[in-house]
Amino acid sequence: VSVKRAATIDDVAAAAGVSTATVSRFLNGTQPVGEATAARVRAAAERLSYVPQAAARQLAQGRTHSLGMLLPDVSDDFFAPLLRSITDSATEHGYTLLIGIRPSGHERPLPLGKQNTDGLLVFDQSLSDAELHRLHAVHFPLVVLYRSPPPGVDVPCILVENRAGARAATEHLITHHGRRRIAFLRGPEGNEDSAQREDGYRDALAAHAIPFDPALVGVGAFRERVARDTVTGWLAANVSFDAVFAGDDGSASGALAALRQAGVAVPQEVALVGFDDAARARYLDPPLTTVRAPGAAVGRAAVHQLLRQIAGDDADLRTVLPTELVLRRSCGCPGNDQSQNLDDDPLSAGSGYGH
Amino acid sequence: VSVKRAATIDDVAAAAGVSTATVSRFLNGTQPVGEATAARVRAAAERLSYVPQAAARQLAQGRTHSLGMLLPDVSDDFFAPLLRSITDSATEHGYTLLIGIRPSGHERPLPLGKQNTDGLLVFDQSLSDAELHRLHAVHFPLVVLYRSPPPGVDVPCILVENRAGARAATEHLITHHGRRRIAFLRGPEGNEDSAQREDGYRDALAAHAIPFDPALVGVGAFRERVARDTVTGWLAANVSFDAVFAGDDGSASGALAALRQAGVAVPQEVALVGFDDAARARYLDPPLTTVRAPGAAVGRAAVHQLLRQIAGDDADLRTVLPTELVLRRSCGCPGNDQSQNLDDDPLSAGSGYGH
DNA sequence: CTGAAAGCGCTTACAG
DNA sequence: CTGAAAGCGCTTACAG
């Protein structure tokens, strides 16, 4: 047994005394094969430790059996549960996940496409509208996550219930904690999730006859430092507020840092609520009350819709997943970070790295 | 221009009035091409928006131009900076990163190998010693991360200075904060990083003539919950200690939760130090003093060594990266979580997701 | 500088 | 149930 060259289907066929067609059929189960033949092929493949070469199958079949995932950038703890559910779902269906990172600014060509992938999960802004349009026009299977497709481009999308979640969070501050001067930290310009969260925030104010005050809306940009600076600015300017609803958990962290820095007690003086329930949320002090956006469910739904398209079926154009208010202590609730918070930690469920 | 079928090299060749060989040479720059010819080919490729099909090149060339990354599992915030540096380095050198997740227990066959990848980055225990041996025996390029290869298997490895880092952390507790009853939270059984960190811990004790007390070593398993339970047990049993050196930041979080729960003041009554400087470290309260293990540098080094092997060069068998003690407040230092901690956050450097 | 042609390792009608 | 053969879309000696 030479160690130099990996065994090919020809080697297996020769060893088993059959044609390559038969080997292929048996290994793929695409057509019945005689019992005796099967045994010989199995033995030969085993003995030669034959592994089919992906490129050759891909070329012959015209499909790659792999899914691409395109990210605008790799950042923060929001990512882990999502990635995990996507890889799990893909693996479960016999697909390999190919990840391409698209740095912001995307000058470079797409690393992933029809050439190396059967379909693509597109995060947020990692594909421009024009690119989305072009790929969809050639019927390349696509699913967009955390955004809707541009008008006229019927690409299935996976969204979360931003508006209802944001409304629930804001109403909780009003109803349970008597807050009426609630500030809002916006996400990045043009971000769809953020716009919807702001709508929910306004819904809640309106429902409780609290006038909307533009002075209480600031930029958080889903960035910790930006949010910190904004809140620090408010404090310096003596803006009066008794609560902050942050557009995401990252900006909530920043707000918390600014408040702590200024000696403002959270939640006593200013209550705080975030959005996402990212991994860090439970570790903040006080633990962050936030709206859980189900990352794992988003991942599963995305893979499902992508596979339907690959199979030639129609996919749902719009999947909206429910959000849920998670009460911890930053809003003023008694919280419960002993059992609940740690035990359902989606991240500690794994085995962890060996480091 | 038909929208049905993607253009192939034949289409381009026909459109440009040259042979496919010429198209290939021009596009890959493998051989000089006449100026006029080049112009025609460029125009044709452009007009047909030709993208070479990866599988065909792979088959013809016998290489995939992609790197695999194998993970035992996707977990926690330790992962993000590492993944980011790996993808960046790979992209920079014209490689695509293919990620395969190997769930613990690994009953399933390897998703990544010679069939679809030019080389593999192997994390921790995601490959068994036998598999490692087998792949190395057939000269498949491999780099192991956060572990050394099994004896007799000359696979390059990337490690961090665990022992020195752990010693520095422990000595800091002794020297600067006068602690002498320092507990240690071990990592998972058989974990190399953890063993080395324990060595460093013992080195420090010995250097200061503090007897090693086995009652002060407990299992943390790099898992938050496990560590929490261990520390809770110590407190219940009235074990006396004035500091905890946790094997990683995850177990440090758990220790902190247990201490807070029991009303023990950190750092006044018990000082705490972790290892890794994971994303969460700066968000704990108090911010966690920890040993920074340079995830991004590990990623870059790993890709570098892998590419060298792919190029047929010799790679360094052992790369050990320095660690650095990061002083925050959990050890009793005044800390400085205003500017430094946020501004150098490797995770907030990206654009963030639109969620 | 350019082309004709073989070959990479599979799959899959087609024929039996 | 099985095989001979064409074909997937590239690359690359080989010859000129």
XYZ file of C-alpha atoms (C1' of nucleotides) in Angstrom:
742
model
C 0.000 0.000 0.000
C 1.738 3.117 -1.193
C 1.533 6.058 1.138
C 2.288 8.556 -1.575
C -0.883 8.798 -3.530
C -4.375 8.750 -2.130
C -6.558 5.963 -3.488
C -8.966 6.894 -6.251
C -12.166 5.298 -7.334
C -10.198 3.474 -10.018
C -8.025 1.850 -7.409
C -11.066 0.673 -5.539
C -12.716 -0.600 -8.704
C -9.603 -2.511 -9.706
C -9.183 -3.983 -6.247
C -12.797 -5.088 -6.179
C -12.805 -6.278 -9.752
C -15.707 -4.098 -10.812
C -16.186 -0.916 -12.794
C -15.908 2.525 -11.312
C -19.587 3.005 -12.017
C -20.421 0.213 -9.631
C -18.165 1.585 -6.949
C -19.781 4.956 -7.293
C -23.268 3.520 -7.133
C -22.550 1.472 -4.097
C -20.779 4.202 -2.200
C -23.448 6.748 -2.935
C -26.340 4.347 -2.698
C -27.677 5.734 -5.935
C -28.520 2.359 -7.407
C -28.845 -1.142 -6.049
C -25.767 -3.330 -6.251
C -25.469 -7.096 -5.927
C -24.756 -8.359 -2.467
C -21.483 -10.078 -3.273
C -20.335 -7.084 -5.284
C -21.211 -4.750 -2.470
C -19.139 -6.756 -0.041
C -16.102 -6.701 -2.314
C -16.384 -2.986 -2.920
C -16.834 -2.251 0.734
C -13.780 -4.298 1.615
C -11.652 -2.703 -1.080
C -12.678 0.818 -0.141
C -12.001 0.062 3.475
C -8.634 -1.474 2.837
C -7.488 1.408 0.671
C -9.082 3.899 3.068
C -10.693 5.494 0.102
C -12.088 9.008 0.478
C -13.771 10.470 -2.596
C -12.250 13.709 -3.724
C -14.650 16.535 -3.277
C -13.528 18.526 -6.291
C -14.122 15.639 -8.672
C -17.606 14.951 -7.383
C -18.381 18.594 -7.450
C -17.276 18.854 -11.013
C -19.143 15.764 -12.123
C -22.307 16.558 -10.250
C -22.371 20.263 -10.693
C -22.895 20.823 -6.996
C -20.563 21.418 -4.139
C -22.388 19.978 -1.153
C -21.242 22.889 0.844
C -22.925 25.976 2.135
C -21.324 29.322 2.350
C -21.730 31.797 5.091
C -20.775 35.344 4.455
C -20.090 37.695 7.291
C -19.383 41.380 7.200
C -16.909 40.904 9.976
C -16.268 38.655 12.891
C -17.112 40.294 16.118
C -18.345 39.919 19.633
C -20.210 37.301 21.505
C -23.361 37.658 19.488
C -21.781 35.423 16.912
C -21.076 32.160 18.685
C -24.567 30.696 19.191
C -25.515 31.571 15.666
C -22.469 29.998 14.093
C -22.981 26.948 16.136
C -26.559 26.383 15.085
C -25.680 26.956 11.461
C -22.869 24.448 11.431
C -24.983 21.944 13.290
C -27.860 22.257 10.866
C -25.606 22.125 7.847
C -23.755 19.072 9.095
C -26.986 17.343 9.902
C -27.975 17.617 6.282
C -24.656 16.527 4.893
C -23.353 19.959 4.096
C -20.077 21.485 4.967
C -20.024 25.081 5.993
C -17.667 27.333 4.169
C -17.137 30.648 5.830
C -16.097 33.742 4.011
C -15.354 36.918 5.838
C -16.132 40.116 4.047
C -14.302 42.932 5.712
C -16.208 46.168 5.852
C -15.543 48.364 2.899
C -15.615 45.240 0.728
C -13.316 46.176 -2.042
C -12.409 42.571 -2.663
C -14.391 40.120 -4.792
C -16.715 37.647 -3.177
C -14.835 34.697 -1.746
C -17.940 32.556 -1.980
C -20.304 31.954 -4.833
C -21.598 29.476 -7.358
C -18.028 28.314 -7.922
C -17.568 26.784 -4.546
C -20.912 26.645 -2.873
C -24.490 25.489 -3.406
C -26.003 28.451 -1.664
C -25.212 31.351 0.548
C -26.319 32.735 3.871
C -25.923 36.455 3.740
C -25.551 38.447 6.895
C -26.705 41.925 7.129
C -24.745 44.132 4.755
C -22.121 41.660 3.641
C -23.605 41.761 0.144
C -24.590 44.960 -1.579
C -28.068 45.281 -3.035
C -26.574 45.046 -6.510
C -24.724 41.849 -5.701
C -27.796 40.401 -4.090
C -29.762 41.253 -7.158
C -27.257 39.744 -9.516
C -26.942 36.468 -7.647
C -30.658 36.144 -7.295
C -31.133 36.832 -10.992
C -29.074 33.752 -11.835
C -31.122 31.716 -9.379
C -28.357 31.190 -6.945
C -29.897 30.065 -3.635
C -29.671 32.814 -1.069
C -31.013 33.643 2.362
C -30.487 36.989 4.029
C -30.254 37.230 7.796
C -31.143 40.149 10.037
C -32.346 42.237 7.151
C -34.974 42.182 4.449
C -33.998 41.988 0.799
C -34.057 45.102 -1.349
C -37.384 45.792 -3.042
C -38.029 43.589 -6.030
C -35.534 40.953 -4.970
C -37.453 37.965 -3.667
C -34.791 36.478 -1.466
C -36.007 34.721 1.674
C -35.053 36.512 4.847
C -34.861 35.598 8.491
C -35.769 38.322 10.936
C -36.491 38.679 14.608
C -39.438 40.384 16.245
C -37.643 43.608 16.930
C -40.586 45.889 17.271
C -42.603 43.784 19.681
C -39.523 42.997 21.723
C -38.511 46.615 21.978
C -42.007 47.616 22.915
C -42.170 44.980 25.635
C -38.848 46.087 27.061
C -39.853 49.731 27.122
C -43.251 48.992 28.586
C -41.631 46.954 31.300
C -39.616 49.985 32.334
C -42.727 52.114 32.376
C -45.140 49.715 33.993
C -43.020 47.837 36.479
C -40.438 50.402 37.322
C -42.302 53.650 36.870
C -39.795 55.139 34.454
C -40.935 57.909 32.164
C -37.735 59.552 30.952
C -36.426 56.653 28.912
C -33.514 57.270 26.601
C -32.876 55.190 23.494
C -29.517 54.306 21.970
C -29.833 53.858 18.237
C -27.926 51.357 16.120
C -25.881 52.202 13.041
C -27.361 54.471 10.415
C -29.644 52.580 8.072
C -29.743 49.464 10.193
C -33.074 47.756 9.889
C -33.101 46.061 13.265
C -32.397 49.332 14.959
C -35.137 51.187 13.133
C -37.650 48.562 14.167
C -36.475 48.656 17.739
C -36.925 52.372 17.757
C -40.452 51.905 16.435
C -41.204 49.561 19.312
C -39.787 52.042 21.772
C -42.016 54.748 20.387
C -45.026 52.449 20.406
C -44.566 51.914 24.104
C -44.217 55.602 24.854
C -47.321 56.399 22.850
C -49.313 53.655 24.535
C -48.578 55.244 27.867
C -49.053 58.814 26.779
C -45.418 59.681 27.259
C -44.360 62.287 24.731
C -41.437 61.339 22.545
C -38.445 63.499 23.317
C -35.800 63.633 20.593
C -33.259 64.774 23.149
C -33.489 61.316 24.641
C -32.410 59.526 21.479
C -28.701 59.183 20.866
C -26.334 57.158 18.783
C -25.121 53.874 20.147
C -24.177 52.381 16.798
C -24.232 48.904 18.355
C -20.788 49.859 19.581
C -19.731 49.940 23.123
C -17.471 52.935 22.961
C -19.859 55.020 20.925
C -22.637 54.355 23.396
C -20.410 55.161 26.322
C -19.507 58.500 24.847
C -23.112 59.339 24.111
C -24.238 58.611 27.637
C -21.275 60.443 29.080
C -22.327 63.393 26.962
C -25.865 63.271 28.286
C -24.639 63.239 31.818
C -22.306 66.143 31.188
C -25.142 68.103 29.594
C -27.436 67.337 32.498
C -29.971 65.626 30.305
C -32.488 64.143 32.668
C -33.384 60.478 32.216
C -34.292 57.622 34.512
C -33.767 54.723 32.150
C -31.846 53.709 29.041
C -33.074 51.305 26.428
C -30.011 50.327 24.440
C -30.374 49.121 20.857
C -28.181 46.127 21.572
C -26.214 44.612 24.409
C -22.974 46.103 23.201
C -24.275 49.621 23.539
C -25.848 48.635 26.852
C -22.364 47.725 28.076
C -21.132 51.116 27.026
C -24.007 52.877 28.740
C -23.316 50.915 31.881
C -19.663 51.865 31.826
C -20.538 55.543 31.444
C -23.050 55.435 34.281
C -20.723 53.601 36.611
C -17.945 56.003 35.766
C -20.177 58.901 36.694
C -21.286 57.256 39.899
C -24.870 56.836 38.767
C -26.515 53.837 40.421
C -27.962 51.206 38.111
C -30.821 50.391 38.362
C -31.757 52.683 41.252
C -31.138 55.980 39.522
C -31.093 54.819 35.944
C -32.584 51.519 34.821
C -31.007 49.786 31.849
C -32.256 47.348 29.236
C -30.462 45.927 26.221
C -31.277 43.826 23.200
C -29.933 40.447 21.954
C -29.103 38.605 25.130
C -25.552 38.217 23.951
C -23.231 36.081 26.002
C -21.916 38.997 27.964
C -25.353 40.165 29.141
C -25.470 37.888 32.142
C -21.976 38.834 33.206
C -22.497 42.527 33.463
C -23.001 43.995 36.863
C -25.824 44.250 37.447
C -26.775 41.430 35.090
C -28.426 42.956 32.083
C -32.131 42.782 31.462
C -32.446 42.394 27.738
C -34.570 41.161 24.884
C -33.471 37.751 23.790
C -33.113 37.488 20.040
C -32.857 33.775 19.339
C -29.572 33.432 17.484
C -29.656 29.658 17.340
C -33.180 29.643 15.941
C -32.186 32.184 13.329
C -29.349 29.925 12.241
C -31.533 26.868 11.964
C -34.244 28.685 10.075
C -31.705 30.135 7.669
C -30.175 26.775 6.835
C -33.613 25.277 6.419
C -34.737 27.884 3.942
C -31.489 27.646 2.051
C -31.728 23.871 1.720
C -35.291 24.140 0.460
C -34.132 26.333 -2.353
C -31.264 24.030 -3.181
C -33.734 21.165 -3.329
C -35.727 23.182 -5.837
C -38.605 23.853 -3.481
C -40.113 27.191 -2.710
C -38.831 28.778 0.446
C -40.685 31.090 2.791
C -39.882 34.617 1.832
C -40.106 35.897 5.345
C -39.430 34.166 8.628
C -39.853 36.277 11.720
C -38.759 34.759 14.995
C -40.224 35.773 18.327
C -38.178 37.626 20.904
C -38.513 37.411 24.647
C -37.841 39.789 27.474
C -35.277 38.351 29.872
C -35.517 39.962 33.269
C -32.302 40.333 35.181
C -31.289 43.075 37.532
C -30.328 46.099 35.476
C -33.953 47.137 35.068
C -34.649 47.025 38.786
C -36.129 43.540 38.961
C -34.818 41.238 41.679
C -33.227 39.090 39.022
C -32.040 35.603 39.482
C -28.541 35.102 38.314
C -27.855 32.100 40.435
C -29.408 29.156 38.706
C -31.279 30.299 35.664
C -28.702 32.550 34.207
C -25.849 30.153 34.230
C -27.671 26.943 33.697
C -29.214 27.907 30.432
C -26.078 29.475 29.127
C -25.958 28.389 25.505
C -22.233 28.882 25.438
C -21.240 26.838 28.395
C -23.091 23.856 26.994
C -20.171 22.946 24.784
C -17.005 21.332 25.882
C -14.978 24.491 25.691
C -11.563 24.846 24.247
C -8.576 23.345 25.814
C -6.918 26.531 26.838
C -26.263 36.649 -22.767
C -28.008 33.684 -21.278
C -28.681 33.836 -17.602
C -29.093 30.107 -17.232
C -25.604 28.772 -17.375
C -22.512 30.310 -15.886
C -19.786 31.107 -18.392
C -16.938 28.643 -18.629
C -13.432 29.066 -19.819
C -14.535 27.756 -23.197
C -17.030 30.549 -23.526
C -14.368 33.071 -22.762
C -11.925 31.467 -25.153
C -14.490 31.416 -27.937
C -15.496 35.012 -27.313
C -11.892 36.135 -27.348
C -10.960 33.959 -30.288
C -8.150 32.181 -28.457
C -7.598 28.795 -26.885
C -8.602 27.935 -23.375
C -4.944 27.503 -22.560
C -4.350 31.153 -23.306
C -7.286 32.237 -21.231
C -6.034 30.170 -18.353
C -2.531 31.558 -18.636
C -3.666 35.108 -18.775
C -6.115 34.822 -15.920
C -3.654 33.052 -13.692
C -0.642 35.000 -14.840
C 1.214 31.722 -15.209
C 2.751 32.633 -18.529
C 3.156 35.809 -20.529
C 0.463 36.551 -23.091
C 0.533 38.968 -26.006
C -0.787 42.393 -25.284
C -3.564 42.373 -27.807
C -4.570 38.877 -26.781
C -4.631 39.872 -23.166
C -6.941 42.751 -23.899
C -9.373 40.555 -25.793
C -9.396 37.922 -23.080
C -9.853 40.492 -20.360
C -12.765 42.019 -22.207
C -14.417 38.694 -22.883
C -14.030 37.501 -19.295
C -15.391 40.776 -18.068
C -18.350 40.767 -20.421
C -19.308 37.217 -19.543
C -18.579 37.860 -15.862
C -16.539 34.752 -15.856
C -15.664 33.165 -12.534
C -13.521 30.033 -12.675
C -15.099 27.070 -11.048
C -13.199 26.046 -7.991
C -13.854 22.329 -8.318
C -12.423 22.181 -11.816
C -9.259 24.002 -10.878
C -8.910 21.912 -7.824
C -9.233 18.769 -9.837
C -6.830 19.898 -12.510
C -4.269 21.302 -10.136
C -4.548 18.797 -7.391
C -4.902 21.475 -4.777
C -7.877 23.182 -3.259
C -6.610 26.630 -2.374
C -8.504 26.436 0.809
C -7.524 25.889 4.374
C -9.516 23.924 6.822
C -10.022 24.752 10.410
C -11.222 22.064 12.683
C -12.789 22.880 15.991
C -13.898 20.575 18.739
C -16.841 22.813 19.360
C -17.827 26.399 19.018
C -17.935 28.120 22.311
C -17.476 31.307 24.239
C -15.808 34.559 23.536
C -12.356 33.079 23.425
C -13.063 32.148 19.851
C -13.745 35.413 18.061
C -10.304 37.049 17.940
C -8.702 33.816 16.902
C -11.124 33.122 14.089
C -10.720 36.622 12.902
C -6.965 36.512 12.653
C -7.058 33.166 10.914
C -9.486 34.285 8.260
C -7.574 37.476 7.747
C -4.272 35.690 7.298
C -5.779 33.066 5.032
C -7.486 35.638 2.848
C -4.343 37.672 2.611
C -2.596 34.712 1.063
C -5.373 33.836 -1.331
C -6.848 31.054 0.708
C -10.399 30.464 1.677
C -11.098 29.188 5.130
C -13.223 26.140 5.404
C -14.488 25.496 8.868
C -15.465 22.101 10.116
C -16.962 21.616 13.511
C -16.175 18.398 15.244
C -18.672 17.851 18.015
C -17.230 16.298 21.128
C -17.387 12.552 21.116
C -16.544 12.680 17.421
C -18.239 9.633 16.120
C -18.570 11.159 12.689
C -15.891 11.084 9.994
C -13.716 14.109 9.433
C -15.509 16.762 7.435
C -12.205 18.182 6.269
C -9.201 16.499 4.755
C -7.125 16.059 1.667
C -10.311 15.871 -0.377
C -11.322 19.427 0.143
C -8.433 21.238 1.688
C -4.718 21.889 1.263
C -3.993 21.775 4.951
C -5.596 21.767 8.332
C -5.411 23.774 11.523
C -6.198 21.437 14.348
C -7.483 22.764 17.623
C -6.822 21.025 20.792
C -8.459 17.620 20.810
C -10.452 17.853 17.618
C -8.252 15.172 16.098
C -7.286 12.033 17.945
C -3.635 11.087 18.179
C -4.278 8.266 15.744
C -5.880 10.558 13.200
C -3.101 13.052 13.604
C -0.604 10.309 13.041
C -2.354 9.023 9.975
C -2.667 12.397 8.295
C 0.891 13.286 9.061
C 2.069 9.964 7.683
C 0.624 10.827 4.290
C 2.307 14.245 4.462
C -0.854 16.200 4.764
C 0.044 19.703 6.029
C -1.065 20.131 9.598
C -0.632 22.565 12.463
C -1.895 21.889 15.950
C -3.004 24.748 18.173
C -2.966 24.937 21.960
C -1.405 21.535 22.310
C 1.744 19.706 21.359
C 1.632 16.783 18.963
C 1.797 13.237 20.290
C 5.316 11.862 20.654
C 6.875 10.828 17.381
C 4.526 12.917 15.301
C 6.436 15.929 14.047
C 3.556 18.267 13.472
C 4.240 21.957 14.063
C 2.395 23.345 17.043
C 1.490 26.800 18.277
C 1.511 27.278 22.009
C 1.336 30.108 24.481
C 3.630 30.761 27.405
C 1.355 29.221 29.973
C 3.863 28.499 32.637
C 5.521 31.899 32.719
C 2.168 33.643 32.537
C 0.733 31.629 35.369
C 3.788 32.183 37.458
C 3.642 35.936 36.887
C -0.016 36.053 37.835
C 0.519 34.089 41.008
C 3.569 36.077 41.988
C 1.634 39.273 41.483
C -0.895 38.094 44.044
C 1.868 37.226 46.457
C 4.116 40.199 45.963
C 1.733 43.057 45.370
C -1.265 41.950 47.323
C 0.267 39.907 50.087
C -1.777 36.791 49.395
C -0.483 33.452 50.587
C -3.508 31.175 50.544
C -3.988 31.087 46.816
C -6.364 28.537 45.373
C -6.046 27.186 41.845
C -8.865 26.092 39.550
C -7.693 23.396 37.180
C -8.777 22.933 33.595
C -10.176 19.726 32.110
C -8.422 16.460 32.826
C -5.463 15.945 30.539
C -5.484 19.472 29.207
C -1.988 20.605 28.407
C -2.533 24.321 28.908
C -3.961 23.689 32.319
C -1.114 21.447 33.399
C 1.398 24.099 32.424
C -0.534 26.782 34.216
C -0.545 24.687 37.301
C 3.205 24.293 36.994
C 3.570 28.058 36.847
C 1.368 28.421 39.894
C 3.525 25.984 41.798
C 6.689 27.678 40.621
C 5.500 30.925 42.147
C 4.564 29.322 45.441
C 7.926 27.612 45.649
C 9.787 30.787 44.816
C 8.154 32.443 47.790
C 8.446 29.531 50.133
C 4.725 29.003 50.310
C 3.961 25.324 50.772
C 1.729 23.793 48.140
C -1.599 22.812 49.648
C -3.574 20.244 47.654
C -6.732 21.333 49.442
C -6.449 24.578 47.523
C -6.567 22.966 44.097
C -9.993 22.260 42.660
C -11.599 21.490 39.364
C -12.664 24.386 37.218
C -12.665 22.459 33.965
C -12.572 25.742 32.026
C -16.281 25.766 32.701
C -18.096 28.457 34.510
C -20.584 26.301 36.310
C -18.066 23.735 37.390
C -15.852 26.420 38.848
C -18.753 28.056 40.614
C -19.677 24.808 42.286
C -16.124 24.144 43.350
C -15.730 27.532 44.960
C -19.134 27.286 46.587
C -17.992 23.974 48.019
C -14.841 25.512 49.429
C -16.820 28.236 51.094
C -19.281 25.755 52.548
C -16.405 23.653 53.866
C -14.734 26.690 55.368
C -11.602 26.206 53.351
C -9.526 29.257 54.016
C -8.106 31.139 51.034
C -7.428 34.756 50.212
C -7.061 34.504 46.444
C -8.106 32.380 43.499
C -6.066 31.831 40.381
C -8.484 30.457 37.825
C -7.193 28.314 34.960
C -9.127 30.386 32.455
C -11.491 33.336 32.376
C -14.536 31.114 32.180
C -13.759 29.484 35.485
C -12.847 32.904 36.873
C -16.393 34.020 36.046
C -17.741 31.058 37.911
C -15.543 31.744 40.905
C -16.673 35.334 40.934
C -20.316 34.317 40.848
C -19.811 31.962 43.781
C -17.996 34.587 45.809
C -20.553 37.267 45.113
C -23.331 34.876 45.959
C -21.720 34.165 49.303
C -21.156 37.830 50.004
C -17.394 37.583 49.836
C -15.835 40.852 48.711
C -13.601 40.684 45.633
C -10.789 41.692 45.754
C -10.797 42.783 49.416
C -11.414 39.393 50.959
C -10.512 37.191 48.035
C -8.432 38.384 45.095
C -9.087 36.829 41.712
C -7.021 36.308 38.581
C -7.939 34.510 35.369
C -6.219 33.402 32.195
C -6.863 34.209 28.499
C -8.149 37.755 28.598
C -11.289 36.623 26.844
C -13.746 39.260 25.740
C -15.794 38.982 28.861
C -12.882 39.645 31.222
C -13.166 43.392 31.083
C -16.895 43.297 31.649
C -16.862 41.405 34.872
C -17.319 43.334 38.057
C -14.724 43.973 39.201
C -12.953 43.842 35.842
C -10.846 40.721 35.771
C -7.103 40.756 36.114
C -5.934 38.032 33.821
C -3.099 36.706 31.714
C -3.517 37.671 28.124
C -2.997 34.777 25.762
C -2.666 36.357 22.347
C -5.391 34.669 20.303
C -4.830 36.772 17.221
C -1.108 36.058 17.221
C -1.793 32.368 17.599
C -4.024 32.481 14.555
C -1.492 34.299 12.428
C 1.336 32.025 13.457
C -0.733 28.964 12.728
C -1.643 30.075 9.226
C 1.948 31.010 8.566
C 3.286 27.620 9.539
C 0.601 25.876 7.573
C 1.335 27.829 4.410
C 5.004 27.082 4.714
C 4.285 23.409 4.684
C 1.961 23.756 1.742
C 4.711 25.575 -0.100
C 6.951 22.614 0.575
C 9.148 24.442 3.054
C 10.044 23.299 6.500
C 7.929 24.754 9.236
C 8.921 25.516 12.798
C 7.967 22.593 14.931
C 7.245 24.695 17.950
C 6.047 28.272 18.214
C 5.523 29.570 21.706
C 3.912 32.961 22.048
C 4.457 35.217 25.024
C 1.698 35.973 27.475
C 1.208 39.139 29.453
C -0.353 39.950 32.768
C -3.200 42.432 32.383
C -3.919 44.247 35.599
C -7.494 45.197 36.241
C -9.301 45.363 39.513
C -10.123 41.830 40.602
C -6.643 41.319 42.016
C -6.788 44.441 44.126
C -5.013 46.786 41.767
C -6.618 50.159 41.116
C -7.338 49.072 37.560
C -8.141 51.353 34.757
C -11.248 50.345 32.937
C -11.987 53.744 31.555
C -9.763 54.230 28.563
C -7.436 51.308 28.189
C -9.882 48.530 28.626
C -12.385 49.674 26.117
C -10.127 51.295 23.634
C -8.026 48.287 22.936
C -10.930 45.937 22.794
C -10.123 43.689 19.860
C -13.765 42.873 19.454
C -15.193 46.317 19.253
C -12.797 47.165 16.458
C -15.053 45.568 13.880
C -18.199 47.062 12.529
C -20.500 44.821 14.519
C -23.500 43.045 13.199
C -26.617 44.778 12.209
C -28.778 43.392 14.921
C 3.632 33.848 -27.325
C 0.047 30.194 -28.655
C -2.707 25.878 -29.440
C -4.157 20.866 -29.469
C -4.771 17.459 -26.403
C -4.410 14.720 -22.380
C -5.664 14.344 -17.825
C -7.434 15.444 -12.980
C -11.337 11.858 -10.312
C -15.608 11.502 -10.246
C -20.933 10.664 -12.034
C -24.462 9.223 -15.054
C -27.155 8.521 -19.109
C -27.111 4.676 -22.284
C -27.092 -0.051 -23.407
C -27.444 -4.548 -21.989
C -27.597 -5.542 -11.448
C -23.386 -4.037 -14.342
C -20.034 -1.816 -17.623
C -18.039 1.272 -21.365
C -17.734 5.815 -22.266
C -18.697 10.603 -22.327
C -18.451 14.630 -19.820
C -17.968 18.062 -15.846
C -14.336 22.758 -16.375
C -10.185 23.528 -15.668
C -4.532 23.183 -16.138
C -0.286 22.008 -18.179
C 3.301 19.443 -20.408
C 4.434 19.166 -25.239
C 5.219 20.996 -29.649
C 5.720 24.797 -32.417
